[in-house]
């Protein structure tokens, strides 16, 4: 499956098109396999990490990343949970969108697993319902760099149509919008060195992405 993913990316780039990655996520039952495929294809550095999938319920969120508090406090290997809201399958989430948002969540695992535990204490506050825009947008950038721009665009458009209207503004503030993703992906293709600058100073809107 890893070969399939990488060949999709390679053929898309060779044709000058934005890559669109599929991971076979058609329902909640297939979500664990999809997560494994995205991790294998795009996050080889997580090969030894304990990353698991579990369900949660929400009217405004469909995926989120958590970790074992007990293992965080004790000298035990960390365990991470990517939580998936099964309602997204009832609402026909696009497969490429789900693949992309799984890639986004794995980006959180990379961030949370970096450095020592003292550094990670500063990240705990980000695992609340109110993620900071900088943290989330930076993780979007990771997913875009790894080939998931088109999937993120599909996912964000789907999300805006499947959450209460009162929550859309917060989503647009905390995460890259489809317009921002498209621009960032285009600029990264012409100048990959922008990624390093944006990781330090993540764009908060279209104007900053254009600079």
PDB file of C-alpha atoms in Angstrom, residues 15-105:
ATOM      1  CA  UNK A  15       2.046  15.479 -14.712  1.00  0.00           C
ATOM      2  CA  UNK A  16       2.228  18.864 -13.017  1.00  0.00           C
ATOM      3  CA  UNK A  17      -0.946  18.220 -11.035  1.00  0.00           C
ATOM      4  CA  UNK A  18      -1.655  18.484  -7.323  1.00  0.00           C
ATOM      5  CA  UNK A  19      -1.490  14.988  -5.780  1.00  0.00           C
ATOM      6  CA  UNK A  20      -4.717  13.518  -4.413  1.00  0.00           C
ATOM      7  CA  UNK A  21      -4.158  10.653  -1.987  1.00  0.00           C
ATOM      8  CA  UNK A  22      -6.698   7.930  -1.267  1.00  0.00           C
ATOM      9  CA  UNK A  23      -6.522   5.620   1.732  1.00  0.00           C
ATOM     10  CA  UNK A  24      -9.615   3.424   1.452  1.00  0.00           C
ATOM     11  CA  UNK A  25     -11.544   5.066   4.293  1.00  0.00           C
ATOM     12  CA  UNK A  26     -15.191   4.447   3.442  1.00  0.00           C
ATOM     13  CA  UNK A  27     -16.701   3.947   6.913  1.00  0.00           C
ATOM     14  CA  UNK A  28     -15.702   3.873  10.556  1.00  0.00           C
ATOM     15  CA  UNK A  29     -14.799   0.197  10.337  1.00  0.00           C
ATOM     16  CA  UNK A  30     -12.189   0.969   7.672  1.00  0.00           C
ATOM     17  CA  UNK A  31     -10.818   4.043   9.496  1.00  0.00           C
ATOM     18  CA  UNK A  32      -8.091   2.167  11.482  1.00  0.00           C
ATOM     19  CA  UNK A  33      -6.712   0.671   8.275  1.00  0.00           C
ATOM     20  CA  UNK A  34      -6.844   4.086   6.610  1.00  0.00           C
ATOM     21  CA  UNK A  35      -4.918   5.617   9.505  1.00  0.00           C
ATOM     22  CA  UNK A  36      -2.278   2.904   9.225  1.00  0.00           C
ATOM     23  CA  UNK A  37      -1.928   3.524   5.482  1.00  0.00           C
ATOM     24  CA  UNK A  38      -1.544   7.277   5.861  1.00  0.00           C
ATOM     25  CA  UNK A  39       1.023   6.784   8.616  1.00  0.00           C
ATOM     26  CA  UNK A  40       2.993   4.243   6.585  1.00  0.00           C
ATOM     27  CA  UNK A  41       2.980   6.359   3.427  1.00  0.00           C
ATOM     28  CA  UNK A  42       3.535   9.817   4.864  1.00  0.00           C
ATOM     29  CA  UNK A  43       4.870   9.590   8.430  1.00  0.00           C
ATOM     30  CA  UNK A  44       7.618   6.949   8.509  1.00  0.00           C
ATOM     31  CA  UNK A  45       9.097   8.654  11.578  1.00  0.00           C
ATOM     32  CA  UNK A  46       6.092   7.422  13.590  1.00  0.00           C
ATOM     33  CA  UNK A  47       6.866   3.768  12.954  1.00  0.00           C
ATOM     34  CA  UNK A  48       7.649   3.054  16.614  1.00  0.00           C
ATOM     35  CA  UNK A  49       4.967   5.284  18.130  1.00  0.00           C
ATOM     36  CA  UNK A  50       1.875   3.780  19.740  1.00  0.00           C
ATOM     37  CA  UNK A  51      -0.935   5.505  17.794  1.00  0.00           C
ATOM     38  CA  UNK A  52      -4.479   4.185  18.174  1.00  0.00           C
ATOM     39  CA  UNK A  53      -7.895   5.143  16.903  1.00  0.00           C
ATOM     40  CA  UNK A  54     -11.068   5.475  18.963  1.00  0.00           C
ATOM     41  CA  UNK A  55     -14.509   7.036  18.621  1.00  0.00           C
ATOM     42  CA  UNK A  56     -15.933  10.217  20.153  1.00  0.00           C
ATOM     43  CA  UNK A  57     -19.083  12.308  19.715  1.00  0.00           C
ATOM     44  CA  UNK A  58     -19.411  15.999  18.917  1.00  0.00           C
ATOM     45  CA  UNK A  59     -21.669  18.339  16.981  1.00  0.00           C
ATOM     46  CA  UNK A  60     -18.806  20.586  15.824  1.00  0.00           C
ATOM     47  CA  UNK A  61     -15.684  18.402  15.586  1.00  0.00           C
ATOM     48  CA  UNK A  62     -14.978  15.216  13.669  1.00  0.00           C
ATOM     49  CA  UNK A  63     -11.373  14.374  14.566  1.00  0.00           C
ATOM     50  CA  UNK A  64      -9.064  15.218  17.420  1.00  0.00           C
ATOM     51  CA  UNK A  65      -5.788  13.984  18.902  1.00  0.00           C
ATOM     52  CA  UNK A  66      -5.278  12.992  22.539  1.00  0.00           C
ATOM     53  CA  UNK A  67      -2.662  11.110  24.516  1.00  0.00           C
ATOM     54  CA  UNK A  68      -2.620   8.909  27.593  1.00  0.00           C
ATOM     55  CA  UNK A  69      -2.344  11.190  30.627  1.00  0.00           C
ATOM     56  CA  UNK A  70      -1.250   8.287  32.838  1.00  0.00           C
ATOM     57  CA  UNK A  71       1.631   7.458  30.510  1.00  0.00           C
ATOM     58  CA  UNK A  72       2.510  11.147  30.263  1.00  0.00           C
ATOM     59  CA  UNK A  73       2.855  11.415  34.039  1.00  0.00           C
ATOM     60  CA  UNK A  74       4.669   8.096  34.500  1.00  0.00           C
ATOM     61  CA  UNK A  75       7.964   7.003  32.918  1.00  0.00           C
ATOM     62  CA  UNK A  76       6.175   4.912  30.307  1.00  0.00           C
ATOM     63  CA  UNK A  77       6.227   5.041  26.492  1.00  0.00           C
ATOM     64  CA  UNK A  78       3.663   7.527  25.240  1.00  0.00           C
ATOM     65  CA  UNK A  79       0.380   6.366  23.709  1.00  0.00           C
ATOM     66  CA  UNK A  80      -1.582   8.597  21.335  1.00  0.00           C
ATOM     67  CA  UNK A  81      -5.224   8.444  20.317  1.00  0.00           C
ATOM     68  CA  UNK A  82      -6.686   9.857  17.137  1.00  0.00           C
ATOM     69  CA  UNK A  83     -10.383  10.168  17.886  1.00  0.00           C
ATOM     70  CA  UNK A  84     -12.871   9.930  15.034  1.00  0.00           C
ATOM     71  CA  UNK A  85     -16.511  11.003  15.154  1.00  0.00           C
ATOM     72  CA  UNK A  86     -18.458   8.190  13.373  1.00  0.00           C
ATOM     73  CA  UNK A  87     -21.109  10.751  12.359  1.00  0.00           C
ATOM     74  CA  UNK A  88     -18.794  11.950   9.607  1.00  0.00           C
ATOM     75  CA  UNK A  89     -19.429   8.744   7.664  1.00  0.00           C
ATOM     76  CA  UNK A  90     -23.188   9.169   7.948  1.00  0.00           C
ATOM     77  CA  UNK A  91     -22.677  12.602   6.389  1.00  0.00           C
ATOM     78  CA  UNK A  92     -20.611  11.260   3.480  1.00  0.00           C
ATOM     79  CA  UNK A  93     -17.207  12.728   4.273  1.00  0.00           C
ATOM     80  CA  UNK A  94     -15.090  12.589   1.085  1.00  0.00           C
ATOM     81  CA  UNK A  95     -12.448   9.879   1.255  1.00  0.00           C
ATOM     82  CA  UNK A  96      -9.622  12.174   0.139  1.00  0.00           C
ATOM     83  CA  UNK A  97     -10.746  14.644   2.809  1.00  0.00           C
ATOM     84  CA  UNK A  98     -10.610  12.037   5.536  1.00  0.00           C
ATOM     85  CA  UNK A  99      -7.174  10.855   4.387  1.00  0.00           C
ATOM     86  CA  UNK A 100      -5.945  14.445   4.571  1.00  0.00           C
ATOM     87  CA  UNK A 101      -7.351  15.170   8.006  1.00  0.00           C
ATOM     88  CA  UNK A 102      -5.867  11.915   9.305  1.00  0.00           C
ATOM     89  CA  UNK A 103      -2.537  13.239   7.980  1.00  0.00           C
ATOM     90  CA  UNK A 104      -3.203  16.486   9.874  1.00  0.00           C
ATOM     91  CA  UNK A 105      -3.838  14.573  13.111  1.00  0.00           C
TER      92      UNK A 105
END
